[in-house]
Amino acid sequence: MQIFIMRHGEAALDAASDALRPLTERGKSESIKMAEWMTTQGHTIDYVLVSPYLRAQQTLDAVKADLALPSKIEIDDGLIPGGNPSHVAHYLCALGDTGYKNILVISHLPLVGYVVAELCPAVCAPMFSTSTIACVDFDLSKGAGELLWQVSPSTLK
């Protein structure tokens, strides 16, 4: 199973609360750029998990424009910045056990890095700039994954 872990796009600093911080124009355009790249690489998604925070929801909206996504998208309250990476990893395994093969997760720092480390025991939690996507190839039978790549908007031409 492949798990694509994405940090939301760049967000404004000023908002009524952290949960209500909107994407900037740069955040939208970089998220679209990443979705276009995913499409050109032939990646398909059959399940989406997204944080309830506004910037993650807006990142999903930007990604939807250029990456084919399933109609069923799950908003997961555990995908907030202080979420539990172990719980997220266990849930991803349960989704894999039910047959999902390509899952997109859109969340926040520091959780995105900790989820990668939880899924890939040989990897330290990587840093994620905004709109960065990491791909974990997860072997359900071994209960462990391998970090295949991590791509940020700045690495794309």
mmCIF file of C-alpha atoms in Angstrom:
data_model
loop_
_atom_site.group_PDB
_atom_site.id
_atom_site.type_symbol
_atom_site.label_atom_id
_atom_site.label_comp_id
_atom_site.label_asym_id
_atom_site.label_seq_id
_atom_site.Cartn_x
_atom_site.Cartn_y
_atom_site.Cartn_z
ATOM 1 C CA MET A 1 0.000 0.000 0.000
ATOM 2 C CA GLN A 2 1.213 3.513 -0.732
ATOM 3 C CA ILE A 3 0.502 6.318 1.691
ATOM 4 C CA PHE A 4 0.964 9.875 0.487
ATOM 5 C CA ILE A 5 1.401 12.240 3.419
ATOM 6 C CA MET A 6 0.985 15.918 2.571
ATOM 7 C CA ARG A 7 1.438 18.994 4.692
ATOM 8 C CA HIS A 8 -1.104 21.732 3.975
ATOM 9 C CA GLY A 9 -0.122 24.712 1.840
ATOM 10 C CA GLU A 10 1.244 27.965 3.206
ATOM 11 C CA ALA A 11 -1.273 29.569 5.570
ATOM 12 C CA ALA A 12 -1.879 33.106 6.747
ATOM 13 C CA LEU A 13 -0.617 33.857 10.238
ATOM 14 C CA ASP A 14 -3.552 36.011 11.244
ATOM 15 C CA ALA A 15 -6.882 34.352 12.096
ATOM 16 C CA ALA A 16 -9.359 34.091 14.957
ATOM 17 C CA SER A 17 -7.847 30.702 15.890
ATOM 18 C CA ASP A 18 -5.236 28.260 14.611
ATOM 19 C CA ALA A 19 -8.008 26.061 13.184
ATOM 20 C CA LEU A 20 -9.292 28.978 11.065
ATOM 21 C CA ARG A 21 -6.025 30.016 9.386
ATOM 22 C CA PRO A 22 -6.694 30.179 5.614
ATOM 23 C CA LEU A 23 -4.293 29.367 2.795
ATOM 24 C CA THR A 24 -2.407 32.187 1.157
ATOM 25 C CA GLU A 25 -2.413 32.515 -2.626
ATOM 26 C CA ARG A 26 1.045 30.947 -2.596
ATOM 27 C CA GLY A 27 -0.314 28.079 -0.509
ATOM 28 C CA LYS A 28 -3.046 27.452 -3.079
ATOM 29 C CA SER A 29 -0.715 27.633 -6.080
ATOM 30 C CA GLU A 30 1.920 25.361 -4.508
ATOM 31 C CA SER A 31 -0.735 22.792 -3.579
ATOM 32 C CA ILE A 32 -2.032 22.847 -7.165
ATOM 33 C CA LYS A 33 1.539 22.443 -8.428
ATOM 34 C CA MET A 34 1.980 19.335 -6.265
ATOM 35 C CA ALA A 35 -1.327 17.865 -7.481
ATOM 36 C CA GLU A 36 -0.296 18.436 -11.105
ATOM 37 C CA TRP A 37 3.024 16.696 -10.409
ATOM 38 C CA MET A 38 1.309 13.743 -8.727
ATOM 39 C CA THR A 39 -0.913 13.383 -11.806
ATOM 40 C CA THR A 40 2.038 13.477 -14.218
ATOM 41 C CA GLN A 41 3.735 10.771 -12.127
ATOM 42 C CA GLY A 42 0.684 8.529 -12.560
ATOM 43 C CA HIS A 43 -0.218 8.363 -8.876
ATOM 44 C CA THR A 44 -3.793 7.398 -8.084
ATOM 45 C CA ILE A 45 -5.656 7.861 -4.826
ATOM 46 C CA ASP A 46 -8.454 5.610 -3.577
ATOM 47 C CA TYR A 47 -8.964 7.102 -0.097
ATOM 48 C CA VAL A 48 -8.434 10.557 1.427
ATOM 49 C CA LEU A 49 -8.030 11.537 5.068
ATOM 50 C CA VAL A 50 -7.916 15.256 5.836
ATOM 51 C CA SER A 51 -7.656 17.455 8.905
ATOM 52 C CA PRO A 52 -10.728 19.502 9.843
ATOM 53 C CA TYR A 53 -8.624 22.705 9.995
ATOM 54 C CA LEU A 54 -9.429 25.294 7.317
ATOM 55 C CA ARG A 55 -5.961 25.350 5.713
ATOM 56 C CA ALA A 56 -6.003 21.567 5.243
ATOM 57 C CA GLN A 57 -9.531 21.687 3.805
ATOM 58 C CA GLN A 58 -8.459 24.438 1.384
ATOM 59 C CA THR A 59 -5.373 22.407 0.423
ATOM 60 C CA LEU A 60 -7.689 19.509 -0.407
ATOM 61 C CA ASP A 61 -9.845 21.827 -2.542
ATOM 62 C CA ALA A 62 -6.745 23.010 -4.437
ATOM 63 C CA VAL A 63 -5.486 19.442 -4.942
ATOM 64 C CA LYS A 64 -8.905 18.258 -6.191
ATOM 65 C CA ALA A 65 -8.640 20.528 -9.222
ATOM 66 C CA ASP A 66 -5.729 18.576 -10.716
ATOM 67 C CA LEU A 67 -5.589 15.167 -9.041
ATOM 68 C CA ALA A 68 -8.371 12.605 -9.451
ATOM 69 C CA LEU A 69 -9.691 11.828 -5.992
ATOM 70 C CA PRO A 70 -12.422 9.468 -4.821
ATOM 71 C CA SER A 71 -15.793 10.944 -3.927
ATOM 72 C CA LYS A 72 -15.496 9.605 -0.356
ATOM 73 C CA ILE A 73 -13.243 11.890 1.664
ATOM 74 C CA GLU A 74 -12.959 11.462 5.425
ATOM 75 C CA ILE A 75 -12.413 14.416 7.732
ATOM 76 C CA ASP A 76 -10.436 13.025 10.674
ATOM 77 C CA ASP A 77 -10.311 15.022 13.923
ATOM 78 C CA GLY A 78 -7.114 13.151 14.837
ATOM 79 C CA LEU A 79 -5.166 14.856 12.040
ATOM 80 C CA ILE A 80 -4.702 18.147 13.894
ATOM 81 C CA PRO A 81 -1.179 19.475 14.667
ATOM 82 C CA GLY A 82 -1.044 17.749 18.073
ATOM 83 C CA GLY A 83 -2.617 14.496 16.860
ATOM 84 C CA ASN A 84 -1.388 11.059 17.934
ATOM 85 C CA PRO A 85 0.868 9.566 15.220
ATOM 86 C CA SER A 86 0.410 6.027 16.573
ATOM 87 C CA HIS A 87 -3.377 6.274 16.267
ATOM 88 C CA VAL A 88 -3.063 7.665 12.732
ATOM 89 C CA ALA A 89 -0.689 4.849 11.730
ATOM 90 C CA HIS A 90 -3.018 2.191 13.174
ATOM 91 C CA TYR A 91 -5.967 3.669 11.320
ATOM 92 C CA LEU A 92 -3.993 3.697 8.059
ATOM 93 C CA CYS A 93 -3.186 0.014 8.602
ATOM 94 C CA ALA A 94 -6.881 -0.723 9.193
ATOM 95 C CA LEU A 95 -7.725 1.059 5.913
ATOM 96 C CA GLY A 96 -5.104 -1.064 4.169
ATOM 97 C CA ASP A 97 -6.582 -4.205 5.681
ATOM 98 C CA THR A 98 -9.953 -3.277 4.163
ATOM 99 C CA GLY A 99 -8.410 -3.039 0.696
ATOM 100 C CA TYR A 100 -7.351 0.561 0.171
ATOM 101 C CA LYS A 101 -4.055 0.718 -1.728
ATOM 102 C CA ASN A 102 -3.314 4.443 -2.251
ATOM 103 C CA ILE A 103 -4.197 6.793 0.577
ATOM 104 C CA LEU A 104 -3.690 10.561 0.683
ATOM 105 C CA VAL A 105 -3.372 12.189 4.109
ATOM 106 C CA ILE A 106 -3.448 16.003 4.392
ATOM 107 C CA SER A 107 -2.381 17.287 7.799
ATOM 108 C CA HIS A 108 0.028 19.525 9.731
ATOM 109 C CA LEU A 109 3.416 19.822 11.358
ATOM 110 C CA PRO A 110 4.576 18.185 13.502
ATOM 111 C CA LEU A 111 2.149 15.302 12.944
ATOM 112 C CA VAL A 112 3.067 14.606 9.298
ATOM 113 C CA GLY A 113 6.705 13.927 10.168
ATOM 114 C CA TYR A 114 5.816 11.792 13.170
ATOM 115 C CA VAL A 115 3.396 9.688 11.096
ATOM 116 C CA VAL A 116 6.178 8.983 8.578
ATOM 117 C CA ALA A 117 8.452 7.898 11.447
ATOM 118 C CA GLU A 118 5.676 5.748 12.931
ATOM 119 C CA LEU A 119 5.134 3.982 9.591
ATOM 120 C CA CYS A 120 8.862 3.689 8.798
ATOM 121 C CA PRO A 121 10.758 2.583 11.921
ATOM 122 C CA ALA A 122 14.140 3.097 10.214
ATOM 123 C CA VAL A 123 13.412 6.789 9.520
ATOM 124 C CA CYS A 124 13.633 9.805 11.820
ATOM 125 C CA ALA A 125 10.689 12.171 11.519
ATOM 126 C CA PRO A 126 11.404 14.266 8.415
ATOM 127 C CA MET A 127 10.683 17.974 8.185
ATOM 128 C CA PHE A 128 7.976 19.093 5.764
ATOM 129 C CA SER A 129 7.849 22.500 4.134
ATOM 130 C CA THR A 130 4.348 23.600 3.150
ATOM 131 C CA SER A 131 2.660 21.514 0.406
ATOM 132 C CA THR A 132 5.383 18.846 0.629
ATOM 133 C CA ILE A 133 4.328 15.255 -0.038
ATOM 134 C CA ALA A 134 6.081 12.123 1.216
ATOM 135 C CA CYS A 135 5.367 8.662 -0.166
ATOM 136 C CA VAL A 136 5.556 5.658 2.148
ATOM 137 C CA ASP A 137 5.427 2.176 0.672
ATOM 138 C CA PHE A 138 3.831 0.238 3.528
ATOM 139 C CA ASP A 139 3.953 -3.543 3.782
ATOM 140 C CA LEU A 140 0.920 -4.646 5.788
ATOM 141 C CA SER A 141 2.302 -8.145 6.348
ATOM 142 C CA LYS A 142 5.497 -6.739 7.929
ATOM 143 C CA GLY A 143 3.794 -3.835 9.667
ATOM 144 C CA ALA A 144 6.496 -1.470 8.435
ATOM 145 C CA GLY A 145 7.067 0.889 5.572
ATOM 146 C CA GLU A 146 9.811 2.489 3.551
ATOM 147 C CA LEU A 147 10.012 6.185 2.752
ATOM 148 C CA LEU A 148 10.251 6.163 -1.060
ATOM 149 C CA TRP A 149 10.446 9.889 -1.672
ATOM 150 C CA GLN A 150 9.636 13.334 -0.326
ATOM 151 C CA VAL A 151 8.966 16.163 -2.790
ATOM 152 C CA SER A 152 8.334 19.837 -2.099
ATOM 153 C CA PRO A 153 7.114 22.549 -4.472
ATOM 154 C CA SER A 154 10.582 24.134 -4.477
ATOM 155 C CA THR A 155 12.139 20.928 -5.864
ATOM 156 C CA LEU A 156 9.816 20.956 -8.881
ATOM 157 C CA LYS A 157 10.638 23.099 -11.901
#
